[in-house]
PDB file of C-alpha atoms and ligand atoms in Angstrom:
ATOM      1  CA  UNK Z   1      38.702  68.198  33.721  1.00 47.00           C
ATOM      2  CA  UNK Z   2      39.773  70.237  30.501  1.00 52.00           C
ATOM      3  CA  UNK Z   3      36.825  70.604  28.130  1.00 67.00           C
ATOM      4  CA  UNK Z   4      36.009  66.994  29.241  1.00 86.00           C
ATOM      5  CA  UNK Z   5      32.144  66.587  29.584  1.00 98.00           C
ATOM      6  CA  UNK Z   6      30.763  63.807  26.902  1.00 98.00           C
ATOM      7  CA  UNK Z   7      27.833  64.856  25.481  1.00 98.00           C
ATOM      8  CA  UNK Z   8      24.213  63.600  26.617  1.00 98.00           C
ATOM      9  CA  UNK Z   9      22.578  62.775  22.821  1.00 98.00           C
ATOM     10  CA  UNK Z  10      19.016  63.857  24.097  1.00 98.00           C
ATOM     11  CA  UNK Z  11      17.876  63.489  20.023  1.00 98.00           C
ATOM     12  CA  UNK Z  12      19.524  59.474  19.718  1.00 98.00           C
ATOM     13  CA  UNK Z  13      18.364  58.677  22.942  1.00 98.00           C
ATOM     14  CA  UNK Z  14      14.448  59.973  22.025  1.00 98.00           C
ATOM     15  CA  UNK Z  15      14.281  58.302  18.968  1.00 98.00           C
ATOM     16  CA  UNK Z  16      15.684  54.455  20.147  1.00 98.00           C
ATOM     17  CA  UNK Z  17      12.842  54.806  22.697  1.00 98.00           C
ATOM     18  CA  UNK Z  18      10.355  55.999  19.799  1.00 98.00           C
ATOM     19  CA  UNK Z  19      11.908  53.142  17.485  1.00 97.00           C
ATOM     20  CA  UNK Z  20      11.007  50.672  20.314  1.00 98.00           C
ATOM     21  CA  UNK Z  21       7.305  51.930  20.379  1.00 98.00           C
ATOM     22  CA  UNK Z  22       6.671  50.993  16.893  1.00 98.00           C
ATOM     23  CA  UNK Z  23       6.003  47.103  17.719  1.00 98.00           C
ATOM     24  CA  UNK Z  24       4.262  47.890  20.438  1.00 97.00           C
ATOM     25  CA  UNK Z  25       2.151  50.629  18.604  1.00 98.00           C
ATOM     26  CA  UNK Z  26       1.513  47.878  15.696  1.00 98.00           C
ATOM     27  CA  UNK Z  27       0.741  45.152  17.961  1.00 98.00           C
ATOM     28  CA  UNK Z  28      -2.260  46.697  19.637  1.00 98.00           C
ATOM     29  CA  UNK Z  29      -3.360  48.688  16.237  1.00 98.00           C
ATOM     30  CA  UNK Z  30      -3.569  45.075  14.720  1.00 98.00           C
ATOM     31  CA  UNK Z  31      -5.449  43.117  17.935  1.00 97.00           C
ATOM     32  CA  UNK Z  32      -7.801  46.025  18.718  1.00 97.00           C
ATOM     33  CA  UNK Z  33      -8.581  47.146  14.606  1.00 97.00           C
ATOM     34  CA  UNK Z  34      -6.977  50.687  15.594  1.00 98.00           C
ATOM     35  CA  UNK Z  35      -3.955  52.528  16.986  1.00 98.00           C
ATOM     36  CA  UNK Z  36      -3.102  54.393  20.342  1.00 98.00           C
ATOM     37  CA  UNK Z  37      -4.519  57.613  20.009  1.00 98.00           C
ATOM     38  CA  UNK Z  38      -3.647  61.166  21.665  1.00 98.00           C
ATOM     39  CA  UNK Z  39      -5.949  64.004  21.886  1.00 98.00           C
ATOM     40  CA  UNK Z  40      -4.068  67.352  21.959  1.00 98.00           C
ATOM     41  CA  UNK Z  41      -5.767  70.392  22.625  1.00 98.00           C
ATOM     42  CA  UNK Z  42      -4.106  73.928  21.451  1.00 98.00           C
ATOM     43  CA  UNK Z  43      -5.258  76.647  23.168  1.00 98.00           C
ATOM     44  CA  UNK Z  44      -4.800  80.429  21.472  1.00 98.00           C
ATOM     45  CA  UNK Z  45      -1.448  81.538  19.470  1.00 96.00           C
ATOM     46  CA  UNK Z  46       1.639  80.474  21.887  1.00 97.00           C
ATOM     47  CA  UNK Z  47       4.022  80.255  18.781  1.00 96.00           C
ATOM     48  CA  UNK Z  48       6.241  77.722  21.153  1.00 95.00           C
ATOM     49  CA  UNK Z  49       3.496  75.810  22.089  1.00 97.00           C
ATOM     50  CA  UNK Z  50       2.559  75.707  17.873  1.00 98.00           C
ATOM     51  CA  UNK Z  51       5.786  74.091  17.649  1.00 97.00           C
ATOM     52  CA  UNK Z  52       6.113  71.549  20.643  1.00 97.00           C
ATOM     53  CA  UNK Z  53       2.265  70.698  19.660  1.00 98.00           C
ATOM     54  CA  UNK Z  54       3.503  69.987  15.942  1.00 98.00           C
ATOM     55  CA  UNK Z  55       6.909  68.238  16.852  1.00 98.00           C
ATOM     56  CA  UNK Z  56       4.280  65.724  19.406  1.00 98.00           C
ATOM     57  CA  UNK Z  57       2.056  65.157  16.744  1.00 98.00           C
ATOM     58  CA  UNK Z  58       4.608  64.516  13.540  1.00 98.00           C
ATOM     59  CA  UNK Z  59       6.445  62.095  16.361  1.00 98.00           C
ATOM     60  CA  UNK Z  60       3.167  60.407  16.391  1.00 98.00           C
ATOM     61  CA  UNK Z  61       2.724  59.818  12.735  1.00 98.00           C
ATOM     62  CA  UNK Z  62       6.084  58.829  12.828  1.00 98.00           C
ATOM     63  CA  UNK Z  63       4.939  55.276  15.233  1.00 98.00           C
ATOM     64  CA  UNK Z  64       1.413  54.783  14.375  1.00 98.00           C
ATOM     65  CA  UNK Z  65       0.121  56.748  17.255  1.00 98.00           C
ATOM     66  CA  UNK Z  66      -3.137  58.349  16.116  1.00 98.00           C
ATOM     67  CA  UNK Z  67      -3.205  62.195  16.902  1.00 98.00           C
ATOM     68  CA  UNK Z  68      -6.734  64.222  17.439  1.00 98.00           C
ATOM     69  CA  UNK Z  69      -6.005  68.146  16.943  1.00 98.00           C
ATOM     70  CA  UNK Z  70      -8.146  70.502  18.288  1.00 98.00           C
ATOM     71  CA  UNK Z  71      -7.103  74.020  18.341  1.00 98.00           C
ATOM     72  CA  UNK Z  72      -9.512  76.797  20.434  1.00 98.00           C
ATOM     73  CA  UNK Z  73      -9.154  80.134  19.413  1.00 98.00           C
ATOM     74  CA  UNK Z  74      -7.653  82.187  22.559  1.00 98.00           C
ATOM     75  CA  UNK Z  75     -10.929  83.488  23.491  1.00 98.00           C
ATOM     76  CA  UNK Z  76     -12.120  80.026  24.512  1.00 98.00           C
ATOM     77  CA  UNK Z  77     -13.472  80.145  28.065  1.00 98.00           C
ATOM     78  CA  UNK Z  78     -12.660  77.310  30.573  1.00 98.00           C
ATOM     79  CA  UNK Z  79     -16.329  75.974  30.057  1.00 98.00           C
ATOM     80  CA  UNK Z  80     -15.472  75.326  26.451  1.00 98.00           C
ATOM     81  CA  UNK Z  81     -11.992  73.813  27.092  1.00 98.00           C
ATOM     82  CA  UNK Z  82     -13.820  71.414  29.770  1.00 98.00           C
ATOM     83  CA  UNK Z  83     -16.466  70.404  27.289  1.00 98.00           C
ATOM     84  CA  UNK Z  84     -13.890  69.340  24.798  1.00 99.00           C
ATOM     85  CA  UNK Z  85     -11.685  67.472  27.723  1.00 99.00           C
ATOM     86  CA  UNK Z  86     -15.063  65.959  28.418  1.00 98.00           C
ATOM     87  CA  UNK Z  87     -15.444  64.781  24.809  1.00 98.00           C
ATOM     88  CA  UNK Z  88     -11.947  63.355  24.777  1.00 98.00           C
ATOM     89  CA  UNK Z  89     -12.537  61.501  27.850  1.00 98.00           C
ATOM     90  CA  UNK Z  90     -15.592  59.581  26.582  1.00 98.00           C
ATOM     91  CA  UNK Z  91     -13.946  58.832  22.775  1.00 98.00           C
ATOM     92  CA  UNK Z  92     -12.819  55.489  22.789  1.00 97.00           C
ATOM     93  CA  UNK Z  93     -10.285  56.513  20.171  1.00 97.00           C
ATOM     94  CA  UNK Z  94      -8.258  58.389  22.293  1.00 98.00           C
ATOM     95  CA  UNK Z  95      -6.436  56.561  25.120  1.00 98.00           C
ATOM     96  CA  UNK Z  96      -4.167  60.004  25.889  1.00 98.00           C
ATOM     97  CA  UNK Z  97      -5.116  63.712  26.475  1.00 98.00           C
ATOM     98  CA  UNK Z  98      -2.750  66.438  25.579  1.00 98.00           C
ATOM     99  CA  UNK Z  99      -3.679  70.017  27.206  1.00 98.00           C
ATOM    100  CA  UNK Z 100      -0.703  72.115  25.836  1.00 98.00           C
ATOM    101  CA  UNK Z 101       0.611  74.673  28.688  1.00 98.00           C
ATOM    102  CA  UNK Z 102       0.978  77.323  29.300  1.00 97.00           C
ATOM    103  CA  UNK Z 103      -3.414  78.186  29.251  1.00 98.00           C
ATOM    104  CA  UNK Z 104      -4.033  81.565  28.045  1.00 98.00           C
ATOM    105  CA  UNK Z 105      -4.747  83.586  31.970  1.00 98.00           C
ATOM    106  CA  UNK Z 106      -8.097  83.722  31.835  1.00 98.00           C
ATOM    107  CA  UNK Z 107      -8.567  80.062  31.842  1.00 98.00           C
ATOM    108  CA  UNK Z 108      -8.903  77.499  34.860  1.00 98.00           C
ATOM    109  CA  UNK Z 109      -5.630  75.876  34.513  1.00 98.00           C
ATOM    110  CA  UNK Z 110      -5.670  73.572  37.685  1.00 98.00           C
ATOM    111  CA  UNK Z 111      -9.334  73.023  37.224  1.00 98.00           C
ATOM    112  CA  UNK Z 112      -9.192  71.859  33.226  1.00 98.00           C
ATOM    113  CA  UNK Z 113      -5.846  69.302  34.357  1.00 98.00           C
ATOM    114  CA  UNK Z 114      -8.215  68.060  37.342  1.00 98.00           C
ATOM    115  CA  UNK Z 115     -10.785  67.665  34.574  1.00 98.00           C
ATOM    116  CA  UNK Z 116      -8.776  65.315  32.598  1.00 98.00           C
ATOM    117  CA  UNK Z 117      -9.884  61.312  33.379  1.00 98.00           C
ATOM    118  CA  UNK Z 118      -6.766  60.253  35.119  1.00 98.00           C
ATOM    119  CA  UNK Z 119      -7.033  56.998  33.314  1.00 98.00           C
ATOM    120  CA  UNK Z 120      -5.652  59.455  29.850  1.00 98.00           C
ATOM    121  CA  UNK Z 121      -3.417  61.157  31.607  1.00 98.00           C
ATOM    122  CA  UNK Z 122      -0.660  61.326  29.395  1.00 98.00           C
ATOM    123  CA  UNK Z 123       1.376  64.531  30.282  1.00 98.00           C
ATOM    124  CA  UNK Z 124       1.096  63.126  34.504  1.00 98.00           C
ATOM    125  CA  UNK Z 125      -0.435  66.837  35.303  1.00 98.00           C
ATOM    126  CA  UNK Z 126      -3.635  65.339  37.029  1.00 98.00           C
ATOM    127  CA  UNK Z 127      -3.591  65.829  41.175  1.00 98.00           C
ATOM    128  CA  UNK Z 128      -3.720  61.689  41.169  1.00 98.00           C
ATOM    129  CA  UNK Z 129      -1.306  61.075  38.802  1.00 98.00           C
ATOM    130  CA  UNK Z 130       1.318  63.914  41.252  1.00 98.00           C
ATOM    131  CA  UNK Z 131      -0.163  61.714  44.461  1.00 98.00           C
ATOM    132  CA  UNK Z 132       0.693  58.743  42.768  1.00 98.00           C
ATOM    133  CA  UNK Z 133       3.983  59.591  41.858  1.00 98.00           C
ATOM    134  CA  UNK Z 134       4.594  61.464  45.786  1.00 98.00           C
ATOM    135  CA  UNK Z 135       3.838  58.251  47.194  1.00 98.00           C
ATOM    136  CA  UNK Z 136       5.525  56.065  44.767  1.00 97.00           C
ATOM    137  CA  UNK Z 137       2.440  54.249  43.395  1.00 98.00           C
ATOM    138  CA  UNK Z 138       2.673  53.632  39.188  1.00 97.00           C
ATOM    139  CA  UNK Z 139       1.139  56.167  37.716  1.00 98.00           C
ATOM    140  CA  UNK Z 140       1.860  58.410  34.321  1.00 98.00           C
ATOM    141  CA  UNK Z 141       4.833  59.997  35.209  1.00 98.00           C
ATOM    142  CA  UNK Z 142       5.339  63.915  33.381  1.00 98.00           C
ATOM    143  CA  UNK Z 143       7.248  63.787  30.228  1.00 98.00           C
ATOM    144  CA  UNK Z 144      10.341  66.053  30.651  1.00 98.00           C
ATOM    145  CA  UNK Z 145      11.455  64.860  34.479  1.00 99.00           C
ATOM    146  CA  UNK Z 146      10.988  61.128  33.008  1.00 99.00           C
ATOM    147  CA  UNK Z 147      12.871  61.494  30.086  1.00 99.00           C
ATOM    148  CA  UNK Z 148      15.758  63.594  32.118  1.00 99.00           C
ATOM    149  CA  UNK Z 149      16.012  60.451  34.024  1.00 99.00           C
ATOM    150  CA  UNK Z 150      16.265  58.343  31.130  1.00 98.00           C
ATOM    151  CA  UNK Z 151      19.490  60.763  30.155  1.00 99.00           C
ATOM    152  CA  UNK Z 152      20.704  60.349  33.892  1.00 98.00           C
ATOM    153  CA  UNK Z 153      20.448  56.559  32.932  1.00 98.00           C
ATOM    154  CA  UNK Z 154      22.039  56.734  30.129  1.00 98.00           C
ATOM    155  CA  UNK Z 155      25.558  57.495  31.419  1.00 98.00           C
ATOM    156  CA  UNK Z 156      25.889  54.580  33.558  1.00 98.00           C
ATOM    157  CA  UNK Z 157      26.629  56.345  36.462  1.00 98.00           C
ATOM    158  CA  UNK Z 158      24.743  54.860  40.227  1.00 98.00           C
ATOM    159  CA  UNK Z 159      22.309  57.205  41.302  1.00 98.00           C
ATOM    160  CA  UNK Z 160      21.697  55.978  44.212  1.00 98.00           C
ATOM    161  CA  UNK Z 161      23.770  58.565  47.303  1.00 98.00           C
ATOM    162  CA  UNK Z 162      24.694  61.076  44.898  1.00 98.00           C
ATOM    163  CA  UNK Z 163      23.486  65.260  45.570  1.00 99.00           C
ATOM    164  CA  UNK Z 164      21.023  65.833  42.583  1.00 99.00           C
ATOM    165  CA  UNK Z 165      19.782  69.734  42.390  1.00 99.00           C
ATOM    166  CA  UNK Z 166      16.937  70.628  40.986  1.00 99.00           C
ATOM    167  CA  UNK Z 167      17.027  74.669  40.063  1.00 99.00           C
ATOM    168  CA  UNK Z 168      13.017  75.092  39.585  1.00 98.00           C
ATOM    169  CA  UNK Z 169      10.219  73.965  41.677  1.00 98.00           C
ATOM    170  CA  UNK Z 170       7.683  74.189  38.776  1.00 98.00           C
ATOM    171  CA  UNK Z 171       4.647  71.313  38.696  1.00 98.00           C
ATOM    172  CA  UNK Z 172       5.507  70.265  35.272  1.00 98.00           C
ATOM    173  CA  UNK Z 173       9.684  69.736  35.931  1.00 98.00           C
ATOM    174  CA  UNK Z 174      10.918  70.669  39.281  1.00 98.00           C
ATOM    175  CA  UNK Z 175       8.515  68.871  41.756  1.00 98.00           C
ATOM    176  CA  UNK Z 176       7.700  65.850  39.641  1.00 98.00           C
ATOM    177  CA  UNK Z 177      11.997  65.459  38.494  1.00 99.00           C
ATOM    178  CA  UNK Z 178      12.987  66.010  42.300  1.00 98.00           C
ATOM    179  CA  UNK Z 179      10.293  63.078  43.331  1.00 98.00           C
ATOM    180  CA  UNK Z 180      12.083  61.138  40.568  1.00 98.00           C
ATOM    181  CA  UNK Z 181      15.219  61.404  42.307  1.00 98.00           C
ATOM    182  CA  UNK Z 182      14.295  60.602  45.467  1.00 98.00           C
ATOM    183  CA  UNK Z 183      13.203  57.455  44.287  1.00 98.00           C
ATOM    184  CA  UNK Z 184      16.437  56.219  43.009  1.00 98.00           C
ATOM    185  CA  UNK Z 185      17.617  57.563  46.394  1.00 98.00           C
ATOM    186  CA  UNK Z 186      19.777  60.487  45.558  1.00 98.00           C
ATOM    187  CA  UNK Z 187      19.586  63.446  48.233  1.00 99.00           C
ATOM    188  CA  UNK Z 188      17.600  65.729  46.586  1.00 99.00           C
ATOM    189  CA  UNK Z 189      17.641  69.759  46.826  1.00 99.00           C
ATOM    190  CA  UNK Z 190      15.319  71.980  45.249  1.00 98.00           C
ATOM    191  CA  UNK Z 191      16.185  75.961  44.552  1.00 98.00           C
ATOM    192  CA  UNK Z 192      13.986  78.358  43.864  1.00 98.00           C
ATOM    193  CA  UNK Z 193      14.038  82.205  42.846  1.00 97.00           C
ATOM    194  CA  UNK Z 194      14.259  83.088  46.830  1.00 98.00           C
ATOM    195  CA  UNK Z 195      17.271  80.667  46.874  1.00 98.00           C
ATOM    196  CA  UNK Z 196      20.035  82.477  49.250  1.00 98.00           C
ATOM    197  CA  UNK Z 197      23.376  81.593  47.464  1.00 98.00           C
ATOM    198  CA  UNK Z 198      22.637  79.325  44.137  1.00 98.00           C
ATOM    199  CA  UNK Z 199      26.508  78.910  43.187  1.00 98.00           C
ATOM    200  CA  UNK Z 200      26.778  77.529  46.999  1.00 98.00           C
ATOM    201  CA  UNK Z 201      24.035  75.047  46.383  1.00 98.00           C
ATOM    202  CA  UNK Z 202      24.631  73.975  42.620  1.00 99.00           C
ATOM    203  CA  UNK Z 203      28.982  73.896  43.234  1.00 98.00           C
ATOM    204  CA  UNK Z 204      27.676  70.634  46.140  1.00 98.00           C
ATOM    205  CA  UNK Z 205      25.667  68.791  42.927  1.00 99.00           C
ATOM    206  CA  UNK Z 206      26.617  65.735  41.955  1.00 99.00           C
ATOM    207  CA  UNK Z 207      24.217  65.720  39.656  1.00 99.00           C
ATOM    208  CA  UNK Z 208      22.520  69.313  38.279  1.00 99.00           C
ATOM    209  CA  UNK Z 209      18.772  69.625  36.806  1.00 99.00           C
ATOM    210  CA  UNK Z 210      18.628  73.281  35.618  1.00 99.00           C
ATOM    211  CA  UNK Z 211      14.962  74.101  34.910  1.00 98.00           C
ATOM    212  CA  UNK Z 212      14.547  77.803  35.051  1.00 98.00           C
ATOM    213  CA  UNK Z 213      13.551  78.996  32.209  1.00 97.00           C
ATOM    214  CA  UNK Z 214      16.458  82.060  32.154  1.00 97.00           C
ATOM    215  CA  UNK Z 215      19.255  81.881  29.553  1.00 97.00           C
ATOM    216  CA  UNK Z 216      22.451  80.537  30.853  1.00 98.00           C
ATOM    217  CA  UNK Z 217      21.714  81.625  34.723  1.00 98.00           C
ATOM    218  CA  UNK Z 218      23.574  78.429  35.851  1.00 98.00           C
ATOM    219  CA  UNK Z 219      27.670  79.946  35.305  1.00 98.00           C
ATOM    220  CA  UNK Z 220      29.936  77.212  34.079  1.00 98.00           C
ATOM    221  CA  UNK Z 221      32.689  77.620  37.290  1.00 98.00           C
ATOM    222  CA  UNK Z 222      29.388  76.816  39.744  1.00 98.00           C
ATOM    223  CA  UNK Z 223      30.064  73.297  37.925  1.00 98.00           C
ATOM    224  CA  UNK Z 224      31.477  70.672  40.450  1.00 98.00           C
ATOM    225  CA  UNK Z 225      33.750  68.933  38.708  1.00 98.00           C
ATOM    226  CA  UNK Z 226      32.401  65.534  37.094  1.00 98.00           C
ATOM    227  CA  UNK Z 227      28.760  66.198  37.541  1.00 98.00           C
ATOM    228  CA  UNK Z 228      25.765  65.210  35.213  1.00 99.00           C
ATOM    229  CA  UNK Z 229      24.106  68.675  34.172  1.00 99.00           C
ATOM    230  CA  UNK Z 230      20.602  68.127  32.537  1.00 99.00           C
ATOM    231  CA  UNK Z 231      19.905  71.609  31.683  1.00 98.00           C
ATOM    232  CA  UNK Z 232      15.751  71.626  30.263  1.00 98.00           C
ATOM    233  CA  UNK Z 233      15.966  75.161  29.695  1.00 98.00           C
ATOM    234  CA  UNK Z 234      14.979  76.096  26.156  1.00 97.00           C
ATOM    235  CA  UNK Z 235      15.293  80.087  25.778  1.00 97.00           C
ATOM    236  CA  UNK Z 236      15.799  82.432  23.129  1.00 94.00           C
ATOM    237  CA  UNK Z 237      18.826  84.664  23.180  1.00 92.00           C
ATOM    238  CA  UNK Z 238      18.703  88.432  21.574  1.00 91.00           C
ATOM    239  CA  UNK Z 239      20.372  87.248  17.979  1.00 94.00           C
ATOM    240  CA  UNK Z 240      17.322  84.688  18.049  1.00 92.00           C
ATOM    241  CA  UNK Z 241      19.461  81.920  18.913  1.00 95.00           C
ATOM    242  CA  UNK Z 242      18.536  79.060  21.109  1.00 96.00           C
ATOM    243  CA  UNK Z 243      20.351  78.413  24.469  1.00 98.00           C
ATOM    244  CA  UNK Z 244      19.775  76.289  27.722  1.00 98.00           C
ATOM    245  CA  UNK Z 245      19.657  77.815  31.503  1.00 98.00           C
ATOM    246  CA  UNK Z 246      23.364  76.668  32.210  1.00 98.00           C
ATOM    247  CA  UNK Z 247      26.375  78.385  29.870  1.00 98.00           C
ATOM    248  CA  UNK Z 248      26.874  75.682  28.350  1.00 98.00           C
ATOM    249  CA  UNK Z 249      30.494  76.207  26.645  1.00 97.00           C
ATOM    250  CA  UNK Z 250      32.000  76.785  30.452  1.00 97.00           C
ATOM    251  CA  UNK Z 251      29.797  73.889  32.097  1.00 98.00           C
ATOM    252  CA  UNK Z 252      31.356  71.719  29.139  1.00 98.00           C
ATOM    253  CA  UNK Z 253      34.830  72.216  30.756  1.00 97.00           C
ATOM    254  CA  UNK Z 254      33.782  71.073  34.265  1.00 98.00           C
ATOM    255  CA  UNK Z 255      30.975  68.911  33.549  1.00 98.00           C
ATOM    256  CA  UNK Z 256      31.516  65.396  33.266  1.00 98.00           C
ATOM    257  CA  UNK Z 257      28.344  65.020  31.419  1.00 98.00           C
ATOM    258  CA  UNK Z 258      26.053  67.511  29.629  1.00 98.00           C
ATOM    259  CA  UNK Z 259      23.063  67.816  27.632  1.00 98.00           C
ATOM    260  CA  UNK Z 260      23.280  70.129  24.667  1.00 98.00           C
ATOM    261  CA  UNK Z 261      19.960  72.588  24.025  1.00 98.00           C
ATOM    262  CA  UNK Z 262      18.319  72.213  21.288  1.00 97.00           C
ATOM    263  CA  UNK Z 263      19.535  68.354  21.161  1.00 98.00           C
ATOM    264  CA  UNK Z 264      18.985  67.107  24.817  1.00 98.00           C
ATOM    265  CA  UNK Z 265      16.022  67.028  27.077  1.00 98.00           C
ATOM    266  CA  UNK Z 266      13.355  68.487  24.284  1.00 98.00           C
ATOM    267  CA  UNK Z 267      13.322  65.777  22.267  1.00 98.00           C
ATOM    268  CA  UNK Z 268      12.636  63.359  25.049  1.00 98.00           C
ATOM    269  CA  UNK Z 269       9.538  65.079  26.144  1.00 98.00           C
ATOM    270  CA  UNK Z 270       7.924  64.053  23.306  1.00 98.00           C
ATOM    271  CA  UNK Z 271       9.365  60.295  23.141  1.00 98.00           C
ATOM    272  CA  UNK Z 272       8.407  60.130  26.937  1.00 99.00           C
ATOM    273  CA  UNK Z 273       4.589  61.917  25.576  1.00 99.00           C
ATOM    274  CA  UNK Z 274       4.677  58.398  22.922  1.00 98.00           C
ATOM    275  CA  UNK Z 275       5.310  55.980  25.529  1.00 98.00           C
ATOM    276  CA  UNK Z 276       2.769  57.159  27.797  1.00 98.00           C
ATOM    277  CA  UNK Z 277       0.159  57.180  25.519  1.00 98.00           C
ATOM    278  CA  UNK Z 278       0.814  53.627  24.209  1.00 98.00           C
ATOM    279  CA  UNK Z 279       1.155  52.091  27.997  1.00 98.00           C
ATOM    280  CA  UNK Z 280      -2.194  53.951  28.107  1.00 98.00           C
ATOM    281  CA  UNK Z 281      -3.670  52.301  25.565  1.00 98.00           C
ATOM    282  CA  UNK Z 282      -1.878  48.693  26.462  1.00 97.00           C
ATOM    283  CA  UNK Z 283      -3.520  49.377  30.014  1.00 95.00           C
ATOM    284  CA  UNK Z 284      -6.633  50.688  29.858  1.00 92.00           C
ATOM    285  CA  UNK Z 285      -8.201  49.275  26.435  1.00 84.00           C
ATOM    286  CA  UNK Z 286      -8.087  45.961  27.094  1.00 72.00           C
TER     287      UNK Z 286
HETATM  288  N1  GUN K   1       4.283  73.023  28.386  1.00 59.80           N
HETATM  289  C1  GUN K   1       5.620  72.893  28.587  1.00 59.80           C
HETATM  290  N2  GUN K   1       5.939  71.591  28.711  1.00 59.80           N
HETATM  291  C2  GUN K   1       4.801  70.892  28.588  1.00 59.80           C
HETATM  292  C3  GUN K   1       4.496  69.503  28.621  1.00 59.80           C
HETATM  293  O1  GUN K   1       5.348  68.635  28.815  1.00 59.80           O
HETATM  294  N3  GUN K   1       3.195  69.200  28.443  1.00 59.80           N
HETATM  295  C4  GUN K   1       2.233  70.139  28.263  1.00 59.80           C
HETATM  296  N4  GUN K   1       0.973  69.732  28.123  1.00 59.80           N
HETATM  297  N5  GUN K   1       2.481  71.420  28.238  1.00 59.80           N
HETATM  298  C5  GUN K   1       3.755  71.795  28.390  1.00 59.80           C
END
């Protein structure tokens, strides 16, 4: 297939599923006397994290959704980011919680997620909210693998029997995204960095979740011919420059379909973040 891959609009897709929150946001702002909210908590100077935390909380202004900042300077310790989780669990305004990762090192990250009520677990981090989702109870479901499964949707194509590979075995994308898959009953492998022959693996995917986090590792001939790539890489190149973890302009010509970066899978983290904060709300503060 010459140059044939359609493009996966990450950015239209995110806002029609932000667009359809604004009813629901209304609705339950006008029963209850006041919106969905989501507490987000900033911890130190990640510059990235800045920006994701400010794209999540302009998205909310953008619905209705009621946003909470609290930024800790990087010398919080974990006792002070668990007395402000603690706070956000008891406010009755806030019906999400928002822990921006990565933690600066010195803090208790599994501890501080396992600290979070599960009932506001927006992000899906919380050990229950990972059981849940293992054993395919409902539960909050993490932001990026749902929304790359909302992009899988979105070309039509049957899940169901197809080879999905997930490069990445990260809590946030690669566990939770490969559990996704296996629930629409596609035969799921995960690679890692200790991965023997990663061309072998990805050249047998049908479909291709690339969640590294190393510019355009994933070489555009490893491509099987037709598959769905759904690269969630977001790196910086040299000349400043943003690119994905597959090369994108060679996966294009193989590809059938591909998600640009910046344009794909970002953008439906944080519409993913907006719905699970209002079926929060709609579920718990009732
Ligand atoms: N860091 C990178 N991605 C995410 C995310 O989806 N949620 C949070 N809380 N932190 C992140």
């Amino acid at each position: 297939m010459a140059d044939g891959a359609k493009i996966i609009d990450g950015k239209a897709i995110a806002l029609e599923c932000q667009e359809r929150l604004r009813p629901a946001v209304a609705a339950f702002a006008a029963r209850k006397g006041y919106p969905p909210g989501l507490g987000v908590i900033l911890v130190g100077e990640n510059p990235a994290s800045a920006v994701y935390v400010k794209n999540k909380e302009l998205a909310c202004k953008k619905v209705g959704i009621a946003s909470f900042h609290h930024a800790l300077p990087a010398t919080a310790s974990s006792a002070d980011v668990a007395a402000l989780i603690r706070k956000l669990n008891e406010d009755r305004r806030v019906h999400g919680i928002l822990l921006q990762l990565p933690l600066p090192a010195h803090i208790a990250e599994q501890e501080m997620l396992r600290s979070i009520n599960p009932a506001k677990d927006a992000d899906g981090f919380h050990p229950v909210s990972a059981g849940n989702l293992a054993v395919g109870a409902p539960t909050y479901v993490p932001c990026t693998p749902k929304g790359c499964m909302v992009l899988l949707r979105s070309t039509g194509s049957a899940i169901a029997g197809m080879r999905a590979v997930v490069v990445g075995r990260s809590n946030i994308v690669g566990k939770p995204v490969a559990q996704l898959l296996l629930a629409e009953h596609a035969t799921v492998t995960i690679c890692h960095s200790k991965t023997r022959d990663l061309a072998a693996e990805v050249r047998n995917a049908d479909i291709l979740i690339a969640a590294i986090g190393k510019p355009e590792m994933i070489a555009g001939a490893w491509i099987k011919p037709g598959a769905i790539v759904i690269d969630v890489g977001i790196n910086r190149r040299a000349d400043g420059t943003l690119c994905g973890d597959v090369a994108f302009a060679d996966a294009k010509r193989n590809a059938g379909w591909i998600t640009p970066v910046p344009g794909g899978v970002g953008p439906m983290t944080v519409a993913m973040l907006l719905e699970n904060t209002v079926e929060g709300a709609q579920r718990y503060d009732e």
